[in-house]
Coordinates of C-alpha atoms in Angstrom, one line a residue:
X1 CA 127.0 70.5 66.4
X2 CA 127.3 70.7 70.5
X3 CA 125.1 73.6 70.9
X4 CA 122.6 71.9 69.1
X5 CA 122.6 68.3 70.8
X6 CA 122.9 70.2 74.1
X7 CA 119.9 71.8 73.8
X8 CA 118.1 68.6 72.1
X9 CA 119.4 66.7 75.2
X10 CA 117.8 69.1 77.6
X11 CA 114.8 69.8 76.3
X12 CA 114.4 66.1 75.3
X13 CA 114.6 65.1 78.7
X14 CA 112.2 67.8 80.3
X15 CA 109.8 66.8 77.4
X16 CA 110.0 63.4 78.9
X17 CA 109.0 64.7 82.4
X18 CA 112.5 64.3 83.8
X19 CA 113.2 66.6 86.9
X20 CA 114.7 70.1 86.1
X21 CA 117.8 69.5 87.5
X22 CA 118.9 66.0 86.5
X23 CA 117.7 67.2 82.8
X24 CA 120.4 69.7 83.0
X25 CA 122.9 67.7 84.9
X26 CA 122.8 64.8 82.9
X27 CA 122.6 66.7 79.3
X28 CA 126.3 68.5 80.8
X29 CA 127.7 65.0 81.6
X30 CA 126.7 63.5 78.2
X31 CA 127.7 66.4 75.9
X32 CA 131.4 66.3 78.1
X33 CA 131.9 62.6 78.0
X34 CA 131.2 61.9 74.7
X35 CA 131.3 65.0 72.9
X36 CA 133.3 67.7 73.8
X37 CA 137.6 68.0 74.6
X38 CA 136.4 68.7 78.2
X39 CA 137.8 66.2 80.7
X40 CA 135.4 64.9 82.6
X41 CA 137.3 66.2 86.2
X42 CA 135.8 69.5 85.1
X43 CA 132.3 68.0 86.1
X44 CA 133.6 66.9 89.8
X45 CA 135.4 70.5 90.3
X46 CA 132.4 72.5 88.4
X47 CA 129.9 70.9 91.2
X48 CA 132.4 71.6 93.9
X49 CA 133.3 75.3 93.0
X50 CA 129.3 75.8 93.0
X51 CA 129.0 74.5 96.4
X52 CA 131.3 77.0 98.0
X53 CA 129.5 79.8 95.9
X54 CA 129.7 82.6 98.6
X55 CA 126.7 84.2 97.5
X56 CA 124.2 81.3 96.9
X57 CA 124.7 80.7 100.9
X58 CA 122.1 83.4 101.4
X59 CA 119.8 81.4 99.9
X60 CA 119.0 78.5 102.9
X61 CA 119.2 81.6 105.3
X62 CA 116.2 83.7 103.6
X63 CA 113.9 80.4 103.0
X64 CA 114.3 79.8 106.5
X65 CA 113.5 83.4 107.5
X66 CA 110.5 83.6 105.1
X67 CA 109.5 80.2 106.7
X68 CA 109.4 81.2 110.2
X69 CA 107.6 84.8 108.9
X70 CA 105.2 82.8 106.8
X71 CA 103.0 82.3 110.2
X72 CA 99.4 83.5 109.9
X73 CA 100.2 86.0 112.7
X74 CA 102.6 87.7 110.4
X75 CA 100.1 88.0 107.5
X76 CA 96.9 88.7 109.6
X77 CA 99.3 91.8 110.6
X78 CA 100.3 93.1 107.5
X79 CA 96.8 92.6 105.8
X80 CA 95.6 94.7 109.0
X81 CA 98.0 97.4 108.3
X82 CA 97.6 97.5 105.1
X83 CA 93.1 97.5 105.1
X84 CA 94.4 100.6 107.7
X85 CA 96.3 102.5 105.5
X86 CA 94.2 102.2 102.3
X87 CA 91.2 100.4 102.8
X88 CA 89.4 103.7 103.0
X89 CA 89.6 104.2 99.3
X90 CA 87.0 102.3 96.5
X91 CA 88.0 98.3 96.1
X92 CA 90.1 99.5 99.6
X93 CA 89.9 95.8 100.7
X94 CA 91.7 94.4 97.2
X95 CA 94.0 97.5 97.3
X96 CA 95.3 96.7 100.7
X97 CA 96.0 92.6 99.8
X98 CA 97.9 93.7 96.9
X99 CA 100.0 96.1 99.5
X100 CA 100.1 93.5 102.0
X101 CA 101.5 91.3 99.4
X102 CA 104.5 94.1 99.0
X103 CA 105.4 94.1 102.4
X104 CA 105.4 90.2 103.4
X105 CA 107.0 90.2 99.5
X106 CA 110.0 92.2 101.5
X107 CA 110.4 89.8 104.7
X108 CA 109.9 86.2 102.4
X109 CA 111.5 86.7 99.0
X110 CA 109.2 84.6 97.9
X111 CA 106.4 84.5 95.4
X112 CA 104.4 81.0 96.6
X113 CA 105.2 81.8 100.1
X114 CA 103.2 85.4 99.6
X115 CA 100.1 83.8 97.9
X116 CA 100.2 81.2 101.0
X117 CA 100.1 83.8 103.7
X118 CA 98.4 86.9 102.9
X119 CA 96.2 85.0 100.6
X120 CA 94.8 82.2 103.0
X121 CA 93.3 85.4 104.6
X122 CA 92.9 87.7 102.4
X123 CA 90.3 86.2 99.8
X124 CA 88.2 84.6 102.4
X125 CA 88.2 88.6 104.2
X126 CA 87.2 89.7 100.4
X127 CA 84.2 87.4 100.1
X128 CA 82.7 88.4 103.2
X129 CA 82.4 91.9 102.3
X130 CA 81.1 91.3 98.7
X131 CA 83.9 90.2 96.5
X132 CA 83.8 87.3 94.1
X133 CA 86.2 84.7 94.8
X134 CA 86.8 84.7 91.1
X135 CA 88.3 88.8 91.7
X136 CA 90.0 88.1 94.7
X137 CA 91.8 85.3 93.5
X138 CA 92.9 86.8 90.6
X139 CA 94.4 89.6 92.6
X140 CA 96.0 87.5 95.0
X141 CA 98.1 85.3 92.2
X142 CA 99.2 88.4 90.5
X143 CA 100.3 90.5 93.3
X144 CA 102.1 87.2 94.7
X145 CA 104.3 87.3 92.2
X146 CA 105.9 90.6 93.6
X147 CA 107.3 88.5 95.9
X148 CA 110.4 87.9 93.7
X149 CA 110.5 91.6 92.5
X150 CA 110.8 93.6 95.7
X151 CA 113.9 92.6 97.7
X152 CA 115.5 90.7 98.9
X153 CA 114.6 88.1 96.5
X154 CA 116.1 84.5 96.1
X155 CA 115.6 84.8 92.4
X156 CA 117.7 88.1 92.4
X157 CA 120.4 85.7 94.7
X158 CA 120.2 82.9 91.9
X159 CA 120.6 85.5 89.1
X160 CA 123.6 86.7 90.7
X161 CA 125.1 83.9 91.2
X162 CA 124.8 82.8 87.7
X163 CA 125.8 86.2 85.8
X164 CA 128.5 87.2 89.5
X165 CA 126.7 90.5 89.1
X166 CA 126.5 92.5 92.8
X167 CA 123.4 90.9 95.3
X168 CA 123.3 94.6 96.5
X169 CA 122.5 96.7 93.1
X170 CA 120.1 93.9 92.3
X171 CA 118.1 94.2 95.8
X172 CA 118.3 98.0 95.0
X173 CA 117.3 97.8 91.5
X174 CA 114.0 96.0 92.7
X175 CA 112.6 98.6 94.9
X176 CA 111.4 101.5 91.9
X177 CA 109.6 98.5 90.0
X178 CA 108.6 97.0 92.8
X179 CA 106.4 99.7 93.7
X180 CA 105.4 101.0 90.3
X181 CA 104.1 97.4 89.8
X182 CA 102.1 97.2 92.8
X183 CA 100.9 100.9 92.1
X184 CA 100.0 100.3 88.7
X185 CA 97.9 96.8 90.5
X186 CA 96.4 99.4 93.0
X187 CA 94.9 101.8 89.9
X188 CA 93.3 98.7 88.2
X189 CA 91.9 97.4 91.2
X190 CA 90.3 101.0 91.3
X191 CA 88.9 101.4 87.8
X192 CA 87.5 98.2 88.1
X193 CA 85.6 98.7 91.7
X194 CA 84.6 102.4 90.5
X195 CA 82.9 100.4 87.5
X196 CA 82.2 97.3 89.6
X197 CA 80.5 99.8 92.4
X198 CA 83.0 97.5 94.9
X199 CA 82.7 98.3 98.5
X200 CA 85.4 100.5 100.3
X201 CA 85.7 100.4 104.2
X202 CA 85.1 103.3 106.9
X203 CA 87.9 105.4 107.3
X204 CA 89.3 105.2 111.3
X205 CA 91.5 107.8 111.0
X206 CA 95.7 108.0 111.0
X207 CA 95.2 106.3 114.6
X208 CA 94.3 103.1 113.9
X209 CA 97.4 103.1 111.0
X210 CA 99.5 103.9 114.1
X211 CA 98.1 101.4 116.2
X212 CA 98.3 98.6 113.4
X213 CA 101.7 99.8 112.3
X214 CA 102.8 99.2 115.7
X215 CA 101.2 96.2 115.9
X216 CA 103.1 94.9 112.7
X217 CA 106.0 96.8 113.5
X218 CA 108.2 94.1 114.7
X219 CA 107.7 91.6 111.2
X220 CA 108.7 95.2 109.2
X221 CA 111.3 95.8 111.2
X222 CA 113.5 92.8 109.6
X223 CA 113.0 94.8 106.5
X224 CA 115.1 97.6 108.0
X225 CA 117.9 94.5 109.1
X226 CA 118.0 93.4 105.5
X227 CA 118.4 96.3 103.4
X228 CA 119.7 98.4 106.6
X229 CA 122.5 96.1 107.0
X230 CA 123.0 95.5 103.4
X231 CA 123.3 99.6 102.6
X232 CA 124.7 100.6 105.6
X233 CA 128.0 98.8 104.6
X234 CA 127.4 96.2 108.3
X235 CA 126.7 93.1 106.4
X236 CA 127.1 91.4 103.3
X237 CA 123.8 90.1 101.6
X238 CA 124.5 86.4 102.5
X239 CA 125.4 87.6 106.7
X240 CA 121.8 89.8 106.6
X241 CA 120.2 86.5 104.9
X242 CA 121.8 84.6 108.1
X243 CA 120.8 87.5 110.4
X244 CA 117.5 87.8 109.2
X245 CA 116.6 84.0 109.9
X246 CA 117.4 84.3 113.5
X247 CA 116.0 87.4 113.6
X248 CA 112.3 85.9 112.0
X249 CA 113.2 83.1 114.5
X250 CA 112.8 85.1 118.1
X251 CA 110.3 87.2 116.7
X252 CA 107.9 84.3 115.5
X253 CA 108.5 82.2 118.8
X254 CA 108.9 85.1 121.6
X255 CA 107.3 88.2 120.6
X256 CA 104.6 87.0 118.3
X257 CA 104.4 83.5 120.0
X258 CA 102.4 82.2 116.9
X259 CA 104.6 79.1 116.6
X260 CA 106.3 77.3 119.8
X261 CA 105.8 76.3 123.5
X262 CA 104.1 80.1 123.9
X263 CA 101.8 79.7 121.2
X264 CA 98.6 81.6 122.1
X265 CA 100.1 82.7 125.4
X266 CA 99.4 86.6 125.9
X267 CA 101.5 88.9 127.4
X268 CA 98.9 90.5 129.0
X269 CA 96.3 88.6 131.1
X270 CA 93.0 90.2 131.0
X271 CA 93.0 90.1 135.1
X272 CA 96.1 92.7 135.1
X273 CA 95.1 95.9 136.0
X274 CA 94.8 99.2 133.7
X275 CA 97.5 100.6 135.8
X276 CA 100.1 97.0 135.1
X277 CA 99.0 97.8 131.5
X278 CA 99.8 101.2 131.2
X279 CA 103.3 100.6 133.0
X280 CA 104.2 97.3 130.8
X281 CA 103.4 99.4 127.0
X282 CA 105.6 102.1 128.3
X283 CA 108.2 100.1 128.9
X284 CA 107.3 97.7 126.0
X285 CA 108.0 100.5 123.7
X286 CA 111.0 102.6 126.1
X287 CA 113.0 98.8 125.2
X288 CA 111.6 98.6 122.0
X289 CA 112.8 102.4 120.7
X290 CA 116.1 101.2 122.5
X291 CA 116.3 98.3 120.6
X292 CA 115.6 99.9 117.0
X293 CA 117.9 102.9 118.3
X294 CA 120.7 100.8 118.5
X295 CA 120.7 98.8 115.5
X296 CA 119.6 102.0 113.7
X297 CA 123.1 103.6 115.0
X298 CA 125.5 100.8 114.3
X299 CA 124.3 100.7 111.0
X300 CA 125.1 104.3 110.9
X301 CA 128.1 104.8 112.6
X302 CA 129.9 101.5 111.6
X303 CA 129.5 101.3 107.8
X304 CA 132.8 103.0 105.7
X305 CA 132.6 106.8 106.1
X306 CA 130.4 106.6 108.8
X307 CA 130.1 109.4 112.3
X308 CA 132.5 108.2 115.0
X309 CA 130.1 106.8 117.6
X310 CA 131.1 104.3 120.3
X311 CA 128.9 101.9 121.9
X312 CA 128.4 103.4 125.1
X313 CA 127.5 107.4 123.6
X314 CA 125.1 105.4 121.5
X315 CA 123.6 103.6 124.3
X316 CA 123.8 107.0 126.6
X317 CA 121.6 108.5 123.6
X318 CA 119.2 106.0 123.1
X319 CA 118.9 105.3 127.1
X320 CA 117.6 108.7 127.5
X321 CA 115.5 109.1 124.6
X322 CA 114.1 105.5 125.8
X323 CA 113.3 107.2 129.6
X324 CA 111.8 110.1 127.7
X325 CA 109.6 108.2 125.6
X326 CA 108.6 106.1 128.7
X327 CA 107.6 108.9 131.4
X328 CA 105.8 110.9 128.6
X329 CA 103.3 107.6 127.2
X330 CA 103.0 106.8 131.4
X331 CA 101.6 110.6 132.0
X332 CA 99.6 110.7 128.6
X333 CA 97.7 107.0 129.3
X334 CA 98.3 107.2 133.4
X335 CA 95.6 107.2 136.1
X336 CA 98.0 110.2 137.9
X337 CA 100.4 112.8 136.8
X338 CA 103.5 113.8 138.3
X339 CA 106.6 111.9 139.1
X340 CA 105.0 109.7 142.0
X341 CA 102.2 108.7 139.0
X342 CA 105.0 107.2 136.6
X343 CA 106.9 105.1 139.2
X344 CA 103.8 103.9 140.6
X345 CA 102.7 102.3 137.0
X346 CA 106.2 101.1 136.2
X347 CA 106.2 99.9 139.5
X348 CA 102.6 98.2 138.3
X349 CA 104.1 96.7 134.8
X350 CA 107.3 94.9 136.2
X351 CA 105.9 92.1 137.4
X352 CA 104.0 91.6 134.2
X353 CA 107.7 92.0 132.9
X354 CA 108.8 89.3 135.1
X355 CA 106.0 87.1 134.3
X356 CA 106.6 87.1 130.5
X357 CA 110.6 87.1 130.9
X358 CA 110.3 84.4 132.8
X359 CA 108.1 82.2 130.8
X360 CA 110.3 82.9 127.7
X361 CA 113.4 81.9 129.6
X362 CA 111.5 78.2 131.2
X363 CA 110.7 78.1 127.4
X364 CA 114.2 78.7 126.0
X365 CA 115.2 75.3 125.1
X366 CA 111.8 73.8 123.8
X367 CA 111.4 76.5 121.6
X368 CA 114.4 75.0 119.6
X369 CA 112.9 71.5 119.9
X370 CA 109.4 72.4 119.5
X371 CA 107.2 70.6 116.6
X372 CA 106.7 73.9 115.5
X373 CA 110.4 74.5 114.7
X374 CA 111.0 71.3 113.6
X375 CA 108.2 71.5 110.9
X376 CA 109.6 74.7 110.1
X377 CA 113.1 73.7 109.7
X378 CA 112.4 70.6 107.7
X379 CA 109.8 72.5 105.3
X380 CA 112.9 74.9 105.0
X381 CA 115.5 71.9 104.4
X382 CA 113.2 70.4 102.3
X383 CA 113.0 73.9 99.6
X384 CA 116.9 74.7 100.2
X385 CA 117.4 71.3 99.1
X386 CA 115.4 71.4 96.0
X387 CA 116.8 74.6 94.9
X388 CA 120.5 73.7 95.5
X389 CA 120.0 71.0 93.4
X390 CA 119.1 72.7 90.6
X391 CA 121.6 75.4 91.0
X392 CA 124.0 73.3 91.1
X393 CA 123.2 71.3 88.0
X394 CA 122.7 74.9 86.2
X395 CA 125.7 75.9 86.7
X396 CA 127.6 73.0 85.3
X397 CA 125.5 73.2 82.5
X398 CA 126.3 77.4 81.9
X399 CA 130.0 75.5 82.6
X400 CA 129.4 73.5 79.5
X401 CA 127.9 76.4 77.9
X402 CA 131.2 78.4 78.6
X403 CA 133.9 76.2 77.6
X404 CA 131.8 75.1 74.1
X405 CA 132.1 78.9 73.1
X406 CA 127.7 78.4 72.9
X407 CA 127.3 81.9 73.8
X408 CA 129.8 83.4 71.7
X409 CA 128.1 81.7 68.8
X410 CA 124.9 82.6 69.8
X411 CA 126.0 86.3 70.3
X412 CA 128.3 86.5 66.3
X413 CA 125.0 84.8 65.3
X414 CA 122.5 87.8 66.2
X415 CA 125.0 90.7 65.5
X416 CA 125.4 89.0 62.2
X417 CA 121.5 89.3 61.6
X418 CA 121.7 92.8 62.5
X419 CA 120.2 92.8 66.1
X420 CA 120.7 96.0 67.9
X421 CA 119.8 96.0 72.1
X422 CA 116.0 97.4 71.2
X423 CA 115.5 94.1 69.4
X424 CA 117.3 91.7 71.3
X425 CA 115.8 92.6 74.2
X426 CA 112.2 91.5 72.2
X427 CA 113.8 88.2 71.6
X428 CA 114.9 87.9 75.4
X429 CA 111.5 88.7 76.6
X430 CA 109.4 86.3 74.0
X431 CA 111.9 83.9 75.2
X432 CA 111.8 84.2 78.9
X433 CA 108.1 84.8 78.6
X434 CA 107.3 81.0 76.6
X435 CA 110.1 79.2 78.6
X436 CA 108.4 80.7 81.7
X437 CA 105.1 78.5 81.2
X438 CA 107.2 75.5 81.7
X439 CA 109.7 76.3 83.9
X440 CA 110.7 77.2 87.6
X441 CA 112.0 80.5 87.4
X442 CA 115.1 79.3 89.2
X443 CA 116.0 76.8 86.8
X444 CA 114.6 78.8 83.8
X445 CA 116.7 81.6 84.5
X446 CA 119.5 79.2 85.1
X447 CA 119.6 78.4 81.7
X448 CA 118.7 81.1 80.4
X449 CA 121.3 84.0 81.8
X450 CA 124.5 82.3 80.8
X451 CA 123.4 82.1 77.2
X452 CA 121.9 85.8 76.8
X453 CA 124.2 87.6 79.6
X454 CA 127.2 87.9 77.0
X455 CA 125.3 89.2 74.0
X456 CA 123.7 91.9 76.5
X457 CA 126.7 93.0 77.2
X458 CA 128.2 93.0 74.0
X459 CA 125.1 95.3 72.9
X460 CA 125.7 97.8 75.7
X461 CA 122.3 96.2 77.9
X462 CA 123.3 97.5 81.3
X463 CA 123.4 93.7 83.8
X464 CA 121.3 94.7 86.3
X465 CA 118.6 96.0 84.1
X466 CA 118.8 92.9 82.1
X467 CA 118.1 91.3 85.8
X468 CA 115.1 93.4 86.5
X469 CA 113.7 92.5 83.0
X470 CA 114.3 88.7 83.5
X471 CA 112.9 88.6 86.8
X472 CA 109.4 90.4 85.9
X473 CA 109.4 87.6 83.1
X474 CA 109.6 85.3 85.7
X475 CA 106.9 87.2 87.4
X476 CA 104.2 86.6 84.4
X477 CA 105.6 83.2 84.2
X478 CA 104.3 82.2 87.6
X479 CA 101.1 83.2 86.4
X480 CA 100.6 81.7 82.8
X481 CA 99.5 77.8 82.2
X482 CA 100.3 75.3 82.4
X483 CA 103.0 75.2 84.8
X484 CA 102.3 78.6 86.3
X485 CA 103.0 78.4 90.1
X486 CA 100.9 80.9 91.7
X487 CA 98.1 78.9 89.4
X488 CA 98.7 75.9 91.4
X489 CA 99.1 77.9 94.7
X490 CA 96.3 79.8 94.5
X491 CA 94.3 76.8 93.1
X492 CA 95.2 75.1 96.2
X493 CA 94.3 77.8 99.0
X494 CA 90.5 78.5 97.2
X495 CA 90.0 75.4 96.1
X496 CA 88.9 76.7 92.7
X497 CA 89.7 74.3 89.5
X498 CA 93.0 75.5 87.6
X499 CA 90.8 76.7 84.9
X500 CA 88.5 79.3 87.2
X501 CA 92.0 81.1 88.5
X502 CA 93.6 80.9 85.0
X503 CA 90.5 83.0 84.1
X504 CA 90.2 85.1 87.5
X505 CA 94.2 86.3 87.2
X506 CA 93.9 86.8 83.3
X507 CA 92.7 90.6 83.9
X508 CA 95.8 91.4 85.8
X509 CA 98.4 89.8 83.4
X510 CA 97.7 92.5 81.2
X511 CA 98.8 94.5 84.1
X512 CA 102.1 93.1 84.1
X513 CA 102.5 93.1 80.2
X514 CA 102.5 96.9 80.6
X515 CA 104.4 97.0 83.3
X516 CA 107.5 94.3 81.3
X517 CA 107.0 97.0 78.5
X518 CA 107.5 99.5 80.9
X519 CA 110.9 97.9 82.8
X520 CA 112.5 96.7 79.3
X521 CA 112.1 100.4 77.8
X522 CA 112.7 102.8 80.4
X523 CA 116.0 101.3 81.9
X524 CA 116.4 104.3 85.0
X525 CA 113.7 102.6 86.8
X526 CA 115.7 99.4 87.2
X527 CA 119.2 101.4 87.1
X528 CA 118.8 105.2 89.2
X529 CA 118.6 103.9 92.4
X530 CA 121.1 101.2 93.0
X531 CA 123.9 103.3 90.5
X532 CA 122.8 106.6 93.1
X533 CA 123.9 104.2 96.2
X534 CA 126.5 101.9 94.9
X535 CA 127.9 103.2 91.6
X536 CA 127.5 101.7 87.7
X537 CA 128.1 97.5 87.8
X538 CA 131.3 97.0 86.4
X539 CA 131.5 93.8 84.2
X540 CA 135.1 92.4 82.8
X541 CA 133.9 90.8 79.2

């Protein structure tokens, strides 16, 4: 009788167009007040035990850190990176959006945030070489939906907080998939240019994948922070989410200066000399080698069964390695050689040193204050908000699922019919797959995970596989009418009708039906990498 109302309640009210959230909220509050032998003190402590969740304080910290990365600066450098590494090849141009959407898909976490930034440039960069918008759209709203796939991911951070499995296995588990999906993207892109006769772009050789590497090296590095950190046993997820924001935060504002009281401001002036230039990029990248040396070796040396290193061997290492690196790009780009040659342009770069540190440190307080950073932090309230809300309001409902024995029932109910894991996990796909073209995947996983989390484990599903397979649901979700997110996104940056990218992405669904069949069935790609690192998941039933 309560399971049933419950879910009457709830889907009653979103039928009515009632927020998410409040539908879930207020269908907990009714069922315990009039209903159920719960008091209704368990409603006040429920919302107050999911505030000081732990783990769903990583959440504010990686919106904010894919808010201050979701700068066009950021994107124009990924996309460039990426047309350099495989633009070369046949439909090279749609192959390297769909890899750019990998790599800003592991600084954001985000699938709408992905579409916004690398597609804003990236379809307009495919129709001027020959693309239709229709193609390039469609490739844009599919591979943004790696965004919540290829860690770290806030969905992966919401499903872990529903089902307490391990934010770490779950980041792991979405790097195999993550890459088989965007692979398997790549290959249709290609069968459909080599029968499309697409255009592919000149080949420039591995220097200008250095050169654009470099260039992008400082948004990819906060990869290395996350999942360094993470891995190397330095932070837990929710201090790297915190790290990572003020990470994005100084690179956005003082070395990209895309955002901020810098903003357009070079660090190089076209009236400093060759010799100034020369002598500033060798230092540039002596600091910067020292910079990724020492983070590299903390990580290293501090994490549990780590080398024995302290701070000043490390620094004593990475100084000269940093000297090294700095005398042998001065002789290789230098006017001169010998000794007197290198001093002379380091001599040159310093004051363009000066000039920059300078600026940054006048610039030190505004950049806090900036319009910028205010718009930033307050588009980043404004999300954290929204999704706290509904997390929140999930978890008092999977409270009220709990203590009314719902997925007990549920789980004597399908045993009882003979379901075995093969077939369950067709019923949790079909599921997740209609529920995802009405739902936010937040909420709908919200929902969803404390219903089917017991029967998976009672049929021997392995938690953070079930994870992988409700988050690529999720995935298609964002991309099937009507409420299809990446639809709307994507509608909005092209302004094409809903209709037109409904058709445009339908191609590349397909795509990611495989790919579900693919996760579902073959449970090592979601499981061999994270139980390698970390060990199985251990869940008390």
């Amino acid at each position: 009788m309560e399971t049933t109302l419950l879910f009457i309640l709830v889907l009653s009210l979103l039928f009515l167009g009632v927020p998410v959230a409040i539908s879930l909220g207020l269908s907990s509050v009714i069922l315990i007040a009039f209903f159920s032998t719960d008091s209704m003190s368990s409603v006040a402590l429920q919302l107050f035990t999911a505030s000081q969740n732990y783990t769903l304080l990583a959440i504010p910290f990686f919106i904010l850190a894919s808010a201050f990365m979701s700068t066009g600066g950021v994107a124009r450098r990924l996309i460039n990176f990426a047309i350099a590494t495989v633009g070369h090849f046949r439909g090279g141009l749609a192959m390297a959006s769909v890899l750019a959407c990998m790599l800003f898909a592991a600084l954001s976490g985000s699938s709408p945030a992905t579409v916004v930034a690398i597609g804003t440039i990236a379809i307009a960069g495919m129709q001027k070489v020959g693309y239709s918008k229709d193609f390039a759209a469609g490739i844009i709203a599919n591979a943004g939906t790696l965004g919540i796939l290829i860690p770290p991911s806030i969905v992966m951070v919401v499903y872990s907080a529903a089902t307490d499995v391990s934010v770490g296995r779950m980041f792991l588990a979405g790097v195999i998939p993550g890459a088989v999906a965007g692979l398997m993207l790549m290959i249709a892109i290609y069968v459909m240019a080599r029968i499309k006769n697409l255009p592919a772009e000149p080949w420039h050789g591995f220097g200008n994948i250095i050169h654009h590497g470099k260039d992008a090296g400082w948004g990819l590095f906060l990869i290395v922070i996350i999942l360094g950190g993470i891995y190397g046993g330095v932070f837990t997820p929710t201090e790297a989410a915190a790290v990572a924001a003020v990470y994005a935060f100084f690179v956005a504002i003082f070395v990209y200066r895309d955002m901020g009281p810098m903003k357009g401001i070079p660090w190089v002036l076209p009236t400093d000399s060759r010799k100034a230039r020369v002598g500033f990029s060798g230092l540039v990248y002596g600091v910067a080698f020292f910079f990724v040396w020492m983070i590299l070796s903390f990580f290293a040396t501090d994490a549990p069964g780590g080398a024995s290193m302290s701070f000043a061997e490390r620094a004593t290492v990475g100084g000269i390695i940093s000297l090294i690196l700095v005398i042998a790009y001065t002789l290789w780009r230098g006017e001169r050689t010998g000794v007197m040659g290198v001093i002379g342009h380091l001599g040159a770069g310093l004051p363009v040193w000066g000039r920059n540190l300078a600026l940054s440190f006048r610039n030190v307080g505004r950049a806090f204050f900036n319009e910028d950073t205010r718009k930033v932090m307050v588009e980043a309230s404004r999300t954290t908000v929204m999704l706290m809300f509904i997390i929140v309001n999930a978890l008092l409902f999977a409270h009220v699922l709990t203590a009314e024995r719902i997925p007990q029932a549920i789980t004597d109910l399908m045993l009882g019919a003979g379901f075995d894991w093969f077939t369950f996990l067709i019923a949790v796909n079909i599921l997740l797959l209609i529920g995802g073209q009405f739902m936010e995947p937040s909420g709908l996983l919200l929902i969803v995970a404390p219903v089917v989390f017991p029967i998976a484990m009672e049929l021997g599903v392995d938690p953070v596989h079930l994870g992988i397979i409700m988050v690529v649901n999720m995935e298609i979700g964002m991309i099937t009418p009507p409420i299809g997110l990446n639809l709307f996104v994507t509608s909005g940056i092209t302004g094409m009708s809903l209709v037109q990218v409904v058709k445009a992405a339908l191609p590349f669904v397909g795509v990611l039906f495989l790919f579900l069949i693919l996760v579902t069935y073959v449970p090592a790609l979601s499981t061999f990498l994270p139980y390698s690192l970390m060990g199985p998941e251990i869940v008390t039933r």
